[in-house]
Amino acid sequence: MYKPGQLLPTENTLIEQYHISRVTVRKALDLLMNDGLIAKRRGYGTFVQNKKVEQTLTRVQHFANEMEKRGYESSVTMLTNEVVYASRTVAGELQIDEGDELVRVERLRYADGVPMCIENSYLILDKCPTVPKHDFSKQSLRLFLEQQYHIVWKRASQKIYAVNASPKQAGYLGVKEGEALIYIERVSYDQFELPGEYLQTWYRGDSYYLTADLEA
């Protein structure tokens, strides 16, 4: 069984391994490619396609819930949970002063063991002072904020960009440096219409696609 992103053997290897003709191998590979199960990358070979996850643009989606709906097992690795100081950009988005204390929670999210995205969440420390003491690889940050601080995200605004993977991001996501990523910046607003979270997410470009319903 080959895993998503894994390189398939060459035609010659498949011929020798299964004792079949080149014509049969090519027909089988063509069928798999037409079904979207494998893909060729020039200069590298043929790979098993990664899972494609739909990201709608009409409502806020939560990774774990969306993966569960699609039958995937989601998991998380905590990368960072630290107190930082607001940059001018983040301060502007959260309507606070530059240099105010924030907590930064960075996580790597998986679907069925495959790394799918990096999330970098900035929260106002005064509103949730115990967040830096917790491990959010096993518990939901969103639910923690609701239960401990009665912070409920009611809406969000976001911007979407196409970017190239940095060396660090490529290492986490298991892609090549410079490979295309979908980058989303989101500001979440609470029940009092106050901005409370600035979220940066880098999605694998080979695993996500965006959809939106538009009026003519």
Coordinates of C-alpha atoms in Angstrom, one line a residue:
M1 CA 0.0 0.0 0.0
Y2 CA 1.4 3.3 -1.1
K3 CA 0.9 6.4 1.1
P4 CA -0.2 9.9 -0.2
G5 CA 2.8 11.7 -1.6
Q6 CA 4.9 8.5 -2.0
L7 CA 6.9 8.0 -5.2
L8 CA 5.7 5.0 -7.2
P9 CA 8.2 2.5 -8.7
T10 CA 9.3 3.1 -12.3
E11 CA 7.6 1.3 -15.2
N12 CA 10.5 -1.1 -15.4
T13 CA 10.3 -2.0 -11.7
L14 CA 6.6 -2.6 -11.9
I15 CA 7.1 -4.9 -15.0
E16 CA 9.7 -6.9 -13.2
Q17 CA 7.9 -7.0 -9.9
Y18 CA 4.5 -8.1 -11.2
H19 CA 5.6 -9.9 -14.4
I20 CA 3.3 -8.0 -16.7
S21 CA 3.8 -6.2 -20.0
R22 CA 4.7 -2.5 -20.4
V23 CA 1.3 -1.9 -22.2
T24 CA -0.5 -3.3 -19.1
V25 CA 1.5 -1.1 -16.7
R26 CA 0.9 2.0 -18.8
K27 CA -2.9 1.3 -19.0
A28 CA -3.1 0.8 -15.3
L29 CA -1.2 4.1 -14.6
D30 CA -3.4 6.0 -17.0
L31 CA -6.5 4.7 -15.3
L32 CA -5.2 5.8 -11.9
M33 CA -4.2 9.2 -13.3
N34 CA -7.6 9.7 -14.9
D35 CA -9.2 8.9 -11.5
G36 CA -7.0 11.5 -9.8
L37 CA -5.2 9.0 -7.7
I38 CA -1.7 9.5 -9.0
A39 CA 0.1 12.4 -10.7
K40 CA 3.3 12.8 -12.7
R41 CA 5.9 15.5 -11.7
R42 CA 8.4 16.3 -14.5
G43 CA 11.9 15.3 -13.4
Y44 CA 10.7 13.4 -10.3
G45 CA 8.4 10.6 -11.3
T46 CA 4.9 9.4 -10.5
F47 CA 3.4 10.1 -7.0
V48 CA 0.3 9.0 -5.1
Q49 CA -1.9 12.0 -5.0
N50 CA -2.5 13.7 -1.6
K51 CA -6.0 14.0 -0.2
K52 CA -7.9 17.0 -1.6
V53 CA -9.8 19.0 1.0
E54 CA -12.4 21.5 0.0
Q55 CA -12.2 24.9 1.8
T56 CA -15.4 27.0 1.4
L57 CA -15.2 30.7 1.5
T58 CA -18.7 31.4 2.7
R59 CA -18.3 30.2 6.3
V60 CA -15.7 29.7 9.0
Q61 CA -14.3 26.2 9.0
H62 CA -12.6 24.3 11.8
F63 CA -10.0 21.8 10.7
A64 CA -10.8 19.0 13.1
N65 CA -14.5 19.2 12.4
E66 CA -14.1 19.3 8.7
M67 CA -11.7 16.3 8.7
E68 CA -14.1 14.3 10.8
K69 CA -17.0 15.0 8.4
R70 CA -14.8 13.7 5.5
G71 CA -13.9 10.5 7.4
Y72 CA -10.3 11.5 8.1
E73 CA -8.5 11.2 11.4
S74 CA -7.2 14.6 12.4
S75 CA -4.2 15.1 14.7
V76 CA -2.0 18.0 15.9
T77 CA 1.6 18.7 16.8
M78 CA 2.3 21.7 18.9
L79 CA 5.1 23.8 17.5
T80 CA 5.0 26.9 19.7
N81 CA 3.0 28.3 22.6
E82 CA 4.7 31.5 23.8
V83 CA 4.2 35.1 24.8
V84 CA 5.2 37.6 22.2
Y85 CA 4.8 41.3 21.5
A86 CA 2.4 42.6 18.9
S87 CA 4.0 43.8 15.6
R88 CA 2.5 46.8 13.9
T89 CA 0.6 44.6 11.5
V90 CA -0.9 42.3 14.1
A91 CA -1.7 45.2 16.4
G92 CA -3.5 46.9 13.6
E93 CA -5.6 43.8 12.9
L94 CA -6.5 43.3 16.5
Q95 CA -7.0 47.0 17.3
I96 CA -4.5 47.1 20.1
D97 CA -1.2 48.9 20.6
E98 CA 2.0 47.8 19.0
G99 CA 4.1 46.0 21.6
D100 CA 1.1 44.7 23.6
E101 CA 1.5 41.2 24.9
L102 CA 0.1 38.4 22.8
V103 CA 0.2 34.6 23.0
R104 CA 1.3 32.8 19.8
V105 CA 0.0 29.2 19.4
E106 CA 1.6 27.5 16.4
R107 CA 0.4 24.0 15.4
L108 CA 0.9 21.5 12.6
R109 CA -2.3 19.8 11.6
Y110 CA -2.6 16.3 10.0
A111 CA -5.2 14.3 8.2
D112 CA -4.7 10.5 8.5
G113 CA -1.1 11.2 9.4
V114 CA -0.4 13.4 6.4
P115 CA 0.7 17.0 7.3
M116 CA -1.9 19.4 5.8
C117 CA -1.4 22.9 7.2
I118 CA 0.5 25.1 9.6
E119 CA -1.6 27.3 11.9
N120 CA -0.2 30.4 13.6
S121 CA -2.7 31.9 16.0
Y122 CA -2.2 35.3 17.9
L123 CA -4.5 36.0 20.9
I124 CA -4.6 39.0 23.2
L125 CA -2.9 37.7 26.4
D126 CA -5.0 39.8 28.8
K127 CA -8.1 38.1 27.6
C128 CA -6.8 34.5 28.0
P129 CA -3.8 34.6 30.3
T130 CA -3.6 30.8 30.9
V131 CA -3.3 29.8 27.3
P132 CA 0.5 29.6 27.4
K133 CA 0.3 26.9 30.1
H134 CA -1.7 24.4 28.0
D135 CA -0.9 21.9 25.3
F136 CA -3.3 22.2 22.4
S137 CA -2.2 19.1 20.7
K138 CA -4.9 17.1 22.6
Q139 CA -7.5 19.8 23.2
S140 CA -9.3 22.3 21.1
L141 CA -8.0 25.9 21.5
R142 CA -11.4 27.2 20.3
L143 CA -13.3 25.1 22.9
F144 CA -10.9 26.1 25.6
L145 CA -11.5 29.8 24.9
E146 CA -15.3 29.2 25.0
Q147 CA -15.2 27.2 28.2
Q148 CA -12.6 29.1 30.2
Y149 CA -13.1 32.7 29.0
H150 CA -16.5 32.7 27.3
I151 CA -14.9 33.9 24.1
V152 CA -17.0 32.8 21.1
W153 CA -16.0 33.6 17.6
K154 CA -19.1 34.8 15.7
R155 CA -17.6 35.9 12.4
A156 CA -14.3 36.4 10.6
S157 CA -12.7 38.2 7.7
Q158 CA -9.9 36.8 5.7
K159 CA -7.5 37.3 2.9
I160 CA -6.1 34.6 0.6
Y161 CA -2.7 34.5 -1.1
A162 CA -0.6 32.1 -3.2
V163 CA 2.9 31.8 -1.7
N164 CA 5.9 29.6 -1.9
A165 CA 7.0 27.3 0.9
S166 CA 10.0 28.5 2.9
P167 CA 12.6 25.9 4.0
K168 CA 11.0 25.6 7.4
Q169 CA 7.4 25.3 6.1
A170 CA 8.6 22.8 3.5
G171 CA 10.1 20.7 6.3
Y172 CA 6.9 20.7 8.4
L173 CA 4.6 20.0 5.4
G174 CA 6.7 17.4 3.7
V175 CA 6.9 19.4 0.4
K176 CA 9.8 20.8 -1.6
E177 CA 11.1 24.3 -0.8
G178 CA 9.4 26.8 -3.1
E179 CA 6.4 24.6 -3.7
A180 CA 3.0 26.4 -3.9
L181 CA 1.0 26.9 -0.7
I182 CA -2.3 28.6 0.0
Y183 CA -1.9 31.2 2.6
I184 CA -4.9 32.6 4.5
E185 CA -4.9 35.5 7.0
R186 CA -8.0 35.6 9.2
V187 CA -9.2 37.9 11.9
S188 CA -11.9 36.4 14.1
Y189 CA -14.5 38.6 16.0
D190 CA -16.2 37.6 19.2
Q191 CA -19.8 38.0 20.4
F192 CA -19.2 41.6 21.2
E193 CA -17.9 42.3 17.7
L194 CA -14.3 42.8 19.0
P195 CA -11.3 41.3 17.1
G196 CA -9.7 38.7 19.2
E197 CA -7.6 36.3 17.1
Y198 CA -5.3 36.9 14.2
L199 CA -4.7 33.6 12.4
Q200 CA -2.2 32.7 9.7
T201 CA -2.6 29.4 8.0
W202 CA -0.4 27.8 5.3
Y203 CA -2.1 25.0 3.4
R204 CA -0.5 22.5 1.1
G205 CA -1.3 23.5 -2.4
D206 CA -1.6 19.9 -3.6
S207 CA -4.1 19.1 -0.9
Y208 CA -6.5 22.0 -0.8
Y209 CA -8.9 23.8 -3.1
L210 CA -11.2 26.7 -2.5
T211 CA -14.8 27.1 -3.4
A212 CA -17.3 29.9 -3.3
D213 CA -20.9 30.5 -4.5
L214 CA -21.1 33.7 -6.5
E215 CA -24.1 35.7 -7.7
A216 CA -24.3 36.7 -11.3

